[in-house]
Coordinates of C-alpha atoms in Angstrom, one line a residue:
Chain A
X1 CA 16.9 21.2 -27.4
X2 CA 17.7 21.4 -23.8
X3 CA 16.0 18.8 -21.6
X4 CA 15.6 21.3 -18.8
X5 CA 12.3 23.0 -19.2
X6 CA 9.4 24.3 -17.3
X7 CA 6.8 21.9 -15.9
X8 CA 4.1 23.8 -17.8
X9 CA 5.9 23.3 -21.1
X10 CA 6.7 19.6 -20.4
X11 CA 3.1 18.7 -19.6
X12 CA 1.9 20.6 -22.6
X13 CA 4.3 18.9 -24.9
X14 CA 4.4 15.3 -23.6
X15 CA 1.0 14.5 -22.0
X16 CA -1.9 14.3 -24.4
X17 CA -5.6 13.6 -24.0
X18 CA -6.3 9.8 -24.0
X19 CA -2.7 8.9 -23.0
X20 CA -1.8 6.2 -20.5
X21 CA 0.0 8.0 -17.8
X22 CA 2.0 6.6 -14.9
X23 CA 3.0 8.9 -12.0
X24 CA 5.1 6.7 -9.7
X25 CA 6.6 7.1 -6.3
X26 CA 6.0 4.7 -3.4
X27 CA 4.8 7.0 -0.6
X28 CA 8.1 8.8 -1.1
X29 CA 8.8 11.2 -4.1
X30 CA 5.2 11.3 -5.4
X31 CA 5.1 13.8 -8.3
X32 CA 2.2 16.0 -7.0
X33 CA 3.2 19.1 -8.8
X34 CA 3.1 17.3 -12.1
X35 CA -0.3 15.8 -11.3
X36 CA -1.6 19.3 -10.5
X37 CA -0.3 20.7 -13.8
X38 CA -2.0 17.9 -15.7
X39 CA -5.3 19.0 -14.1
X40 CA -4.7 22.7 -14.7
X41 CA -4.1 22.0 -18.4
X42 CA -7.4 20.1 -18.5
X43 CA -6.2 16.7 -19.8
X44 CA -9.0 14.2 -20.2
X45 CA -9.6 10.6 -20.9
X46 CA -6.4 9.5 -19.3
X47 CA -5.6 5.8 -18.5
X48 CA -3.9 6.4 -15.2
X49 CA -1.4 3.8 -13.9
X50 CA 0.0 3.8 -10.4
X51 CA 0.5 1.1 -7.7
X52 CA -0.9 3.3 -4.9
X53 CA -3.2 6.0 -6.4
X54 CA -2.7 8.1 -3.3
X55 CA -4.2 11.6 -2.9
X56 CA -2.9 12.8 -6.3
X57 CA -4.9 10.3 -8.3
X58 CA -7.9 10.8 -5.9
X59 CA -7.8 14.4 -7.1
X60 CA -7.4 13.6 -10.7
X61 CA -10.2 11.0 -10.7
X62 CA -12.5 13.4 -8.8
X63 CA -11.7 16.2 -11.4
X64 CA -12.7 13.9 -14.2
X65 CA -9.3 13.4 -15.9
X66 CA -9.4 9.6 -15.9
X67 CA -11.3 7.0 -17.9
X68 CA -9.3 4.1 -16.5
X69 CA -7.2 3.2 -13.5
X70 CA -4.6 0.4 -13.2
X71 CA -3.6 0.0 -9.6
X72 CA -2.9 -2.4 -6.7
X73 CA -3.8 -0.5 -3.5
X74 CA -6.2 2.4 -3.5
X75 CA -6.3 3.8 0.0
X76 CA -5.1 6.9 2.0
X77 CA -2.1 5.4 3.7
X78 CA -2.6 5.2 7.4
X79 CA -5.8 7.2 7.2
X80 CA -8.5 5.1 5.4
X81 CA -10.4 5.5 2.1
X82 CA -9.7 7.5 -1.0
X83 CA -13.2 9.0 -1.2
X84 CA -13.1 10.3 -4.8
X85 CA -11.8 6.9 -6.0
X86 CA -14.6 5.2 -4.1
X87 CA -17.2 7.5 -5.4
X88 CA -16.1 6.9 -8.9
X89 CA -16.2 3.1 -8.5
X90 CA -19.3 2.9 -6.3
X91 CA -21.5 5.7 -7.7
X92 CA -19.7 6.5 -11.1
X93 CA -19.1 10.1 -10.1
X94 CA -18.1 12.3 -12.0
X95 CA -18.2 9.5 -14.6
X96 CA -17.6 5.7 -14.7
X97 CA -14.0 4.6 -14.1
X98 CA -12.8 1.4 -15.7
X99 CA -10.4 -0.5 -13.3
X100 CA -7.6 -2.9 -13.9
X101 CA -6.8 -4.2 -10.5
X102 CA -3.7 -6.1 -9.6
X103 CA -1.4 -6.7 -6.7
X104 CA 1.8 -4.9 -5.8
X105 CA 4.0 -7.8 -6.8
X106 CA 2.3 -8.2 -10.2
X107 CA 2.5 -4.4 -10.9
X108 CA 6.2 -4.5 -10.1
X109 CA 6.6 -7.5 -12.4
X110 CA 4.6 -5.8 -15.1
X111 CA 6.8 -2.6 -15.0
X112 CA 9.9 -4.7 -14.9
X113 CA 8.7 -6.6 -18.0
X114 CA 7.9 -3.3 -19.7
X115 CA 11.3 -1.9 -19.0
X116 CA 12.9 -5.2 -20.2
X117 CA 11.0 -5.3 -23.5
X118 CA 9.1 -8.5 -22.5
X119 CA 5.4 -8.9 -23.2
X120 CA 4.5 -10.1 -19.7
X121 CA 5.6 -10.3 -16.1
X122 CA 5.7 -13.6 -14.3
X123 CA 5.3 -14.3 -10.7
X124 CA 4.2 -16.8 -8.1
X125 CA 0.9 -15.2 -7.2
X126 CA -2.9 -15.0 -7.2
X127 CA -3.4 -18.8 -6.5
X128 CA -6.7 -19.0 -4.7
X129 CA -7.4 -15.3 -5.1
X130 CA -10.6 -14.1 -6.7
X131 CA -8.8 -11.3 -8.6
X132 CA -8.1 -13.4 -11.7
X133 CA -11.8 -14.2 -12.0
X134 CA -12.5 -10.5 -12.6
X135 CA -9.4 -9.3 -14.3
X136 CA -8.4 -10.9 -17.6
X137 CA -5.0 -9.2 -17.2
X138 CA -4.2 -11.8 -14.6
X139 CA -3.7 -15.3 -16.1
X140 CA -1.8 -18.4 -15.5
X141 CA 1.0 -20.1 -17.5
X142 CA 2.9 -23.3 -17.2
X143 CA 6.6 -23.2 -16.8
X144 CA 8.0 -25.2 -19.8
X145 CA 10.9 -26.5 -17.7
X146 CA 9.2 -27.5 -14.4
X147 CA 5.5 -27.6 -15.3
X148 CA 4.7 -25.2 -12.4
X149 CA 1.7 -23.0 -12.7
X150 CA 2.7 -19.3 -12.5
X151 CA 0.8 -16.1 -12.7
X152 CA 1.3 -13.8 -15.7
X153 CA 0.3 -10.2 -16.2
X154 CA 0.9 -8.1 -19.4
X155 CA 3.8 -5.6 -19.4
X156 CA 3.1 -2.0 -18.5
X157 CA 4.4 0.4 -21.1
X158 CA 2.8 3.8 -20.4
X159 CA 2.7 6.5 -23.1
X160 CA 4.2 8.8 -20.4
X161 CA 5.8 8.2 -17.1
X162 CA 6.4 11.0 -14.6
X163 CA 8.5 10.8 -11.5
X164 CA 10.0 13.2 -8.9
X165 CA 13.7 12.9 -8.0
X166 CA 16.1 14.8 -5.7
X167 CA 18.6 16.1 -8.2
X168 CA 19.5 16.5 -11.8
X169 CA 22.6 18.0 -13.4
X170 CA 22.5 20.6 -16.1
X171 CA 22.6 18.0 -18.9
X172 CA 19.5 16.4 -17.4
X173 CA 21.0 13.3 -15.7
X174 CA 18.8 12.4 -12.8
X175 CA 19.7 11.1 -9.3
X176 CA 17.2 9.7 -6.7
X177 CA 17.7 7.8 -3.5
X178 CA 15.8 6.5 -0.4
X179 CA 12.7 4.5 -1.1
X180 CA 12.9 4.3 -4.9
X181 CA 9.9 2.1 -5.5
X182 CA 9.3 1.2 -9.1
X183 CA 10.4 4.6 -10.6
X184 CA 13.4 3.3 -12.6
X185 CA 11.2 0.7 -14.2
X186 CA 8.4 3.2 -14.8
X187 CA 10.8 5.5 -16.6
X188 CA 12.4 2.7 -18.7
X189 CA 9.1 1.2 -19.7
X190 CA 7.5 4.4 -20.9
X191 CA 7.5 5.9 -24.4
X192 CA 8.0 9.4 -23.0
X193 CA 9.2 10.5 -19.6
X194 CA 9.2 13.7 -17.5
X195 CA 11.2 14.1 -14.3
X196 CA 10.6 16.9 -11.7
X197 CA 13.5 17.5 -9.3
X198 CA 14.1 19.3 -6.1
X199 CA 17.1 21.1 -7.6
X200 CA 19.4 21.3 -10.6
X201 CA 23.1 21.1 -9.7
X202 CA 26.4 21.4 -11.4
X203 CA 27.5 17.8 -10.6
X204 CA 25.5 14.9 -9.1
X205 CA 28.4 13.3 -7.3
X206 CA 26.6 10.1 -7.4
X207 CA 28.4 7.0 -6.0
X208 CA 28.7 4.0 -8.3
X209 CA 25.5 1.9 -8.3
X210 CA 23.4 4.8 -7.3
X211 CA 19.9 5.1 -8.9
X212 CA 20.9 7.4 -11.8
X213 CA 18.8 7.9 -14.9
X214 CA 21.0 9.1 -17.8
X215 CA 19.7 12.2 -19.5
X216 CA 19.2 10.3 -22.8
X217 CA 16.3 8.2 -21.3
X218 CA 14.5 11.3 -20.1
X219 CA 12.6 13.7 -22.3
X220 CA 12.2 16.6 -19.9
X221 CA 13.6 17.7 -16.5
X222 CA 11.8 20.4 -14.6
X223 CA 13.1 22.0 -11.4
X224 CA 10.1 22.1 -9.0
X225 CA 11.4 22.5 -5.4
X226 CA 8.9 20.8 -3.0
X227 CA 7.2 19.1 -6.0
X228 CA 6.5 15.9 -4.0
X229 CA 4.7 17.7 -1.2
X230 CA 2.7 16.5 0.8
X231 CA 4.6 13.2 0.2
X232 CA 8.3 13.7 1.0
X233 CA 11.7 14.0 -0.5
X234 CA 14.5 12.3 1.5
X235 CA 17.2 14.9 2.3
X236 CA 14.8 17.8 1.7
X237 CA 11.6 17.6 3.6
X238 CA 9.4 15.2 5.6
X239 CA 6.0 13.8 4.7
X240 CA 3.3 16.1 5.8
X241 CA 1.0 13.6 7.5
X242 CA -1.4 16.4 8.6
X243 CA -2.3 17.0 4.9
X244 CA -3.1 13.3 4.4
X245 CA -5.3 13.3 7.5
X246 CA -7.1 16.5 6.5
X247 CA -7.7 15.1 3.0
X248 CA -10.1 12.6 4.5
X249 CA -12.8 15.3 5.4
X250 CA -12.1 17.5 2.4
X251 CA -12.6 14.6 -0.1
X252 CA -15.6 13.1 1.6
X253 CA -18.1 15.6 0.1
X254 CA -18.3 16.2 -3.6
X255 CA -18.9 20.0 -3.3
X256 CA -16.3 20.5 -0.6
X257 CA -13.8 18.6 -2.8
X258 CA -14.7 20.6 -5.9
X259 CA -14.4 24.0 -4.1
X260 CA -11.1 23.0 -2.5
X261 CA -9.7 21.9 -5.9
X262 CA -10.9 25.1 -7.6
X263 CA -9.4 27.4 -5.0
X264 CA -6.1 25.5 -4.4
X265 CA -5.3 24.0 -7.8
X266 CA -7.4 25.2 -10.7
X267 CA -7.2 28.9 -9.9
X268 CA -3.5 28.9 -9.1
X269 CA -0.8 29.2 -11.8
X270 CA 1.7 26.8 -10.4
X271 CA 2.8 24.6 -7.4
X272 CA 4.3 27.6 -5.6
X273 CA 1.0 29.4 -5.6
X274 CA -0.8 26.2 -4.5
X275 CA 1.5 26.0 -1.5
X276 CA 0.9 29.7 -0.7
X277 CA -2.9 29.2 -0.8
X278 CA -2.7 26.1 1.3
X279 CA -0.7 27.8 4.0
X280 CA -2.7 31.0 4.0
Chain B
X1 CA -1.4 0.2 35.8
X2 CA -4.7 0.9 33.9
X3 CA -6.2 -2.2 32.4
X4 CA -5.5 -3.0 28.8
X5 CA -8.0 -1.7 26.2
X6 CA -9.3 -4.3 23.7
X7 CA -6.9 -3.0 21.0
X8 CA -3.9 -3.1 23.4
X9 CA -4.8 -6.6 24.3
X10 CA -5.0 -7.7 20.7
X11 CA -1.7 -6.0 19.9
X12 CA 0.1 -7.6 22.9
X13 CA -1.2 -11.0 22.1
X14 CA 0.0 -10.7 18.5
X15 CA 3.4 -9.5 19.6
X16 CA 3.8 -12.5 21.9
X17 CA 3.5 -14.8 18.8
X18 CA 6.6 -13.3 17.1
X19 CA 9.8 -15.1 17.8
X20 CA 13.2 -13.4 18.1
X21 CA 15.2 -13.5 14.9
X22 CA 12.1 -14.2 12.8
X23 CA 11.8 -12.4 9.5
X24 CA 8.5 -10.7 9.4
X25 CA 6.8 -9.0 6.4
X26 CA 4.6 -6.4 8.1
X27 CA 1.5 -4.4 7.0
X28 CA 0.8 -1.0 8.3
X29 CA -1.4 -0.3 11.3
X30 CA -1.8 -2.9 14.1
X31 CA 0.6 -5.4 12.4
X32 CA 3.3 -2.8 12.5
X33 CA 2.4 -1.8 16.0
X34 CA 2.6 -5.4 17.3
X35 CA 5.8 -6.3 15.5
X36 CA 7.5 -3.2 16.9
X37 CA 6.2 -4.0 20.4
X38 CA 7.8 -7.5 20.0
X39 CA 11.1 -5.9 18.8
X40 CA 11.1 -3.6 21.9
X41 CA 10.3 -6.4 24.3
X42 CA 11.2 -10.1 23.9
X43 CA 12.4 -10.1 20.2
X44 CA 15.1 -7.5 19.8
X45 CA 16.6 -9.2 16.8
X46 CA 13.4 -9.7 14.8
X47 CA 13.8 -8.5 11.2
X48 CA 10.9 -6.3 10.0
X49 CA 10.4 -6.0 6.3
X50 CA 7.9 -3.4 4.9
X51 CA 6.7 -3.6 1.3
X52 CA 8.1 -0.1 0.6
X53 CA 11.5 -1.9 0.3
X54 CA 12.8 -1.4 3.8
X55 CA 14.6 -4.5 5.1
X56 CA 15.4 -4.6 8.9
X57 CA 13.6 -1.4 9.8
X58 CA 13.8 -0.3 13.4
X59 CA 11.5 2.7 13.7
X60 CA 11.5 4.6 17.0
X61 CA 8.0 5.9 16.2
X62 CA 5.3 4.1 14.4
X63 CA 5.0 5.0 10.7
X64 CA 1.7 6.4 9.4
X65 CA 2.4 5.1 5.9
X66 CA 4.2 2.1 4.7
X67 CA 6.9 4.2 3.2
X68 CA 7.6 6.8 5.9
X69 CA 11.2 8.2 6.0
X70 CA 11.6 6.7 9.5
X71 CA 11.5 3.2 8.0
X72 CA 14.2 3.9 5.4
X73 CA 16.4 5.8 7.9
X74 CA 16.5 2.9 10.4
X75 CA 16.6 0.0 7.9
X76 CA 19.6 -2.3 7.2
X77 CA 18.8 -2.0 3.5
X78 CA 16.4 -0.1 1.3
X79 CA 15.6 -1.9 -2.0
X80 CA 13.3 -1.3 -4.9
X81 CA 9.7 -2.5 -5.1
X82 CA 10.4 -5.2 -7.8
X83 CA 13.3 -6.4 -5.6
X84 CA 11.4 -6.6 -2.3
X85 CA 8.7 -8.8 -3.8
X86 CA 10.8 -10.9 -6.1
X87 CA 14.0 -11.5 -4.1
X88 CA 12.9 -11.2 -0.5
X89 CA 9.3 -12.4 -0.4
X90 CA 9.1 -14.7 -3.5
X91 CA 12.7 -15.9 -2.8
X92 CA 11.4 -17.5 0.3
X93 CA 13.1 -15.3 2.9
X94 CA 10.0 -14.4 4.9
X95 CA 9.0 -16.5 8.0
X96 CA 5.9 -14.6 9.0
X97 CA 3.5 -12.5 7.0
X98 CA 1.5 -10.3 9.2
X99 CA -1.8 -9.0 7.7
X100 CA -5.0 -7.2 8.5
X101 CA -8.1 -7.3 6.4
X102 CA -11.7 -6.0 6.3
X103 CA -13.1 -9.6 6.5
X104 CA -11.8 -13.0 7.4
X105 CA -13.9 -16.2 7.0
X106 CA -14.1 -19.6 8.8
X107 CA -11.3 -20.9 6.6
X108 CA -9.1 -17.8 7.2
X109 CA -9.5 -16.4 3.7
X110 CA -9.0 -12.6 3.6
X111 CA -10.9 -9.9 1.9
X112 CA -9.6 -6.4 1.5
X113 CA -11.1 -5.7 -1.9
X114 CA -14.9 -5.1 -1.9
X115 CA -18.0 -5.6 0.3
X116 CA -20.8 -6.8 -1.9
X117 CA -20.5 -7.5 -5.6
X118 CA -17.2 -6.7 -7.4
X119 CA -18.7 -4.9 -10.4
X120 CA -20.9 -2.7 -8.3
X121 CA -19.7 -2.8 -4.8
X122 CA -21.5 -1.6 -1.7
X123 CA -18.1 -0.6 -0.3
X124 CA -15.0 -0.3 -2.4
X125 CA -12.0 -1.2 -0.1
X126 CA -8.4 -0.2 -0.9
X127 CA -7.6 -3.5 -2.5
X128 CA -4.8 -6.1 -2.5
X129 CA -1.6 -4.2 -2.1
X130 CA 1.0 -6.8 -1.2
X131 CA -1.3 -9.2 0.6
X132 CA -2.1 -12.0 -1.9
X133 CA 1.6 -12.8 -2.4
X134 CA 2.4 -12.3 1.3
X135 CA -0.4 -14.7 2.2
X136 CA 0.8 -17.2 -0.5
X137 CA 4.6 -17.0 0.0
X138 CA 5.4 -16.4 3.7
X139 CA 6.1 -19.6 5.6
X140 CA 3.3 -18.7 8.0
X141 CA 0.7 -15.9 8.2
X142 CA -0.7 -14.1 11.2
X143 CA -4.0 -12.2 10.8
X144 CA -5.1 -9.5 13.1
X145 CA -8.6 -8.1 13.0
X146 CA -11.3 -6.5 15.2
X147 CA -14.0 -9.0 16.1
X148 CA -17.5 -8.4 14.8
X149 CA -20.1 -10.4 12.9
X150 CA -19.4 -8.1 9.9
X151 CA -15.7 -8.8 9.9
X152 CA -15.6 -12.5 10.9
X153 CA -18.0 -14.0 8.4
X154 CA -18.9 -17.5 7.2
X155 CA -17.7 -16.7 3.6
X156 CA -15.8 -13.5 2.6
X157 CA -17.5 -11.5 -0.2
X158 CA -14.2 -11.7 -2.2
X159 CA -11.1 -13.7 -1.6
X160 CA -8.2 -11.2 -1.9
X161 CA -5.7 -13.4 -0.2
X162 CA -6.0 -17.2 0.1
X163 CA -6.3 -18.8 3.5
X164 CA -7.4 -22.4 3.5
X165 CA -9.9 -21.7 0.6
X166 CA -12.7 -24.3 1.1
X167 CA -11.0 -26.0 4.0
X168 CA -9.4 -29.4 4.3
X169 CA -6.4 -29.8 2.0
X170 CA -7.8 -27.2 -0.6
X171 CA -4.9 -24.9 0.0
X172 CA -2.3 -27.6 -0.5
X173 CA -4.0 -28.9 -3.6
X174 CA -4.0 -25.4 -5.1
X175 CA -0.2 -25.6 -4.7
X176 CA 0.3 -23.2 -1.8
X177 CA 2.4 -23.9 1.3
X178 CA 2.2 -22.2 4.6
X179 CA -1.1 -20.5 5.5
X180 CA -2.6 -18.6 8.4
X181 CA -1.5 -20.0 11.8
X182 CA -3.7 -17.7 13.9
X183 CA -6.4 -15.0 13.7
X184 CA -5.9 -12.7 16.6
X185 CA -8.8 -10.4 17.6
X186 CA -9.8 -8.2 20.5
X187 CA -11.8 -11.0 21.9
X188 CA -9.6 -14.0 21.5
X189 CA -7.4 -16.1 19.2
X190 CA -8.7 -18.5 16.6
X191 CA -6.5 -21.2 15.0
X192 CA -7.1 -23.6 12.0
X193 CA -8.1 -27.0 13.3
X194 CA -5.8 -29.7 12.1
X195 CA -7.2 -31.5 9.1
X196 CA -10.4 -29.5 8.5
X197 CA -8.5 -26.1 8.6
X198 CA -11.6 -24.4 10.0
X199 CA -10.9 -21.7 12.5
X200 CA -11.7 -22.7 16.1
X201 CA -11.3 -20.7 19.3
X202 CA -8.0 -21.5 21.1
X203 CA -7.9 -18.5 23.5
X204 CA -10.4 -16.2 25.1
X205 CA -9.1 -12.9 26.4
X206 CA -9.8 -12.2 30.1
X207 CA -13.5 -11.4 30.7
X208 CA -14.7 -12.7 27.3
X209 CA -17.3 -15.4 27.5
X210 CA -18.0 -18.1 24.9
X211 CA -21.4 -16.4 24.3
X212 CA -19.8 -13.1 23.6
X213 CA -17.3 -14.3 21.1
X214 CA -20.1 -16.4 19.4
X215 CA -22.3 -13.3 19.2
X216 CA -19.6 -11.4 17.4
X217 CA -18.9 -14.1 14.8
X218 CA -20.8 -14.8 11.6
X219 CA -20.7 -18.6 11.8
X220 CA -21.3 -21.2 14.4
X221 CA -18.0 -21.3 16.3
X222 CA -16.3 -24.4 17.6
X223 CA -14.0 -24.3 20.6
X224 CA -10.7 -26.2 20.8
X225 CA -10.6 -28.9 23.5
X226 CA -7.7 -27.0 25.1
X227 CA -9.3 -23.5 25.0
X228 CA -7.5 -21.3 27.5
X229 CA -7.8 -17.8 28.9
X230 CA -5.2 -15.3 27.6
X231 CA -2.6 -14.3 30.1
X232 CA -3.1 -10.8 31.3
X233 CA -0.7 -8.2 29.8
X234 CA 2.2 -7.5 32.0
X235 CA 3.0 -4.0 33.2
X236 CA 6.1 -4.1 31.1
X237 CA 4.3 -5.0 27.9
X238 CA 1.7 -2.3 28.6
X239 CA 4.2 0.4 29.4
X240 CA 6.4 -0.3 26.4
X241 CA 3.3 -0.2 24.1
X242 CA 1.9 3.0 25.7
X243 CA 5.3 4.7 25.4
X244 CA 5.6 3.7 21.8
X245 CA 2.1 5.2 21.0
X246 CA 2.8 8.3 23.1
X247 CA 6.1 8.9 21.2
X248 CA 4.4 8.4 17.9
X249 CA 1.5 10.8 18.8
X250 CA 3.9 13.5 20.0
X251 CA 6.0 13.2 16.9
X252 CA 3.0 13.5 14.6
X253 CA 1.6 16.5 16.5
X254 CA 4.8 18.4 15.7

C-alpha cells in the first residue's frame, strides 16, 4: 500500500481512542492540520505528549480530547497563558487532566532514549528543584563509574507520533530543515507515525547529513500545504504571530472558545476550509 | 532624550552585565531584549543561544517566540533540541544563563510552575521549560523580574529552578556549581551576599528610595555596605534599545 494518503484516512487508521499521541515541532513545523483532524474525528481519552503544548494542545484539551498531558512548558509563546490548559488544571474543565510535568532537557532525553531503545533518559538535572517531589517520573540514579547522582526519566514511546515537514518524495521519504526540535526522535520512538508535508516532489535533493526520515520508518505521508499554520514552515511561510496574540482573548472564555472551535474546526471538512473561514 | 521607563532601565542594567564574547543561554522576553541590546552596544561578539537550538543568533528584530525564523536565519548553527541541551548546555559551554520567573525568593530560587499548591494551584504558570537545567548548569545565572511583593517573596511557592536553596552552602552541598549572580529588577539590583547567599540590595535605580524597594519586597531587605545608585542610561543605550523595539513593532504589524 502506498504511504501517501489523505490526512483524513491517516488519522482514521493510525490514531485511536486512548492512544498516547505526540505531535512535535518546536515553535516551527507544528502539525496543526493533523491536530484539527484528530478533533474532527472525535478522538477521546488521549494521553497527549508534547514539550510545548502550544495552541494546538490548548484546543485539544479544551475540546475534551485529552485525559493526560506530558509536557515541559505550557504557555502561549511570547503572549502568556494557555487558558484552556490552565482551566483544565485549575478548574478541571471540561474534565480533569492528569499531568506528567518535566523540563525540556529531560523530555529531550526521554525521546532520545525512546528512539534508542533504552528504558530511560539520563541527564544532569532537577537537583534542588521541587518537580521530582511531585512527579514520580523524575528520579535519581547513581553513576556506577563515578558515583555521581544523575536524574533519570522514563523513555517516551508514543503509540503515534505526528510531525509536519517541508517535503516528501513519491516513495514517502521525508525531508525537514530549520529548527528541527525533537521530531526525528519523536518519529523513531513511536510505534506508528504520520507525517504531513508542504509538498510532495519527485526528488528530495537532500544534501548528505540532512534530516531525512526514510519512508520505511513512516506509516503515512499526507500532503497538507500550510499544515503548520499558524506556526511556520521555513522556506514556505512565516509564523503568523497575530493568530497567537488573538488566541489569548478567544481562549479566555469557555463559550467564546467553544463557538470559535465549532465554527472554524468542527464544522469545516479540512484544513483548507478552516483557513478560508479564518480569513473570511 | 525622554527619561527611561522602569522596564527600559531594567533592560539596560541587565545588558551592562553581559560581557563581550560571553556565551549566553537566553530566555524569551526581557532576557532576549537585554542580550540583544548588549550585542548591539558594548558586546558585539556575545554568543546568544536560544533553547530552540539556535547557536549564535543575531536577530535584527526581537523574536516573539523562542523559535522564530529570525533566530534560525541569523544563527551560526541550528541544532536539534536533544543536542542543544546535551552538548551545549550540559557540556559546560554556557557562561551565563539569563532567566525570568514569576517569583524569586530571598535565596534566589525561581518559580515558574504554580502559585499556590501544586495539586490544585491558584494560578497554573507555564512551567519549567529549559530553566531548571539552565539554572543548574550555566557557570552563572542572571535573573530579571519586575519588582513587587508578589514576585519577590520570602519563599517561593514552588522551586522550579534552584538558586541557593536554603542559603549558605546548601547549593554547593546539593552538588551544583554556579548560581545566580544578580537579580535585576525595575527598582534595583540584588546580589547574593557572600557566605549566607541571601539577596541584598547592591544598587538602587535613580529616584528609588530604600523605603520604596522594601515596600515592594516580601521579606525584610538588607542593604550591602557598598550600595550605590545605578548610573543613568546613556542616550546611546536608550536610542539603540528604542530603535530595536520600534523595528520589532513595525515588523510585527506587517
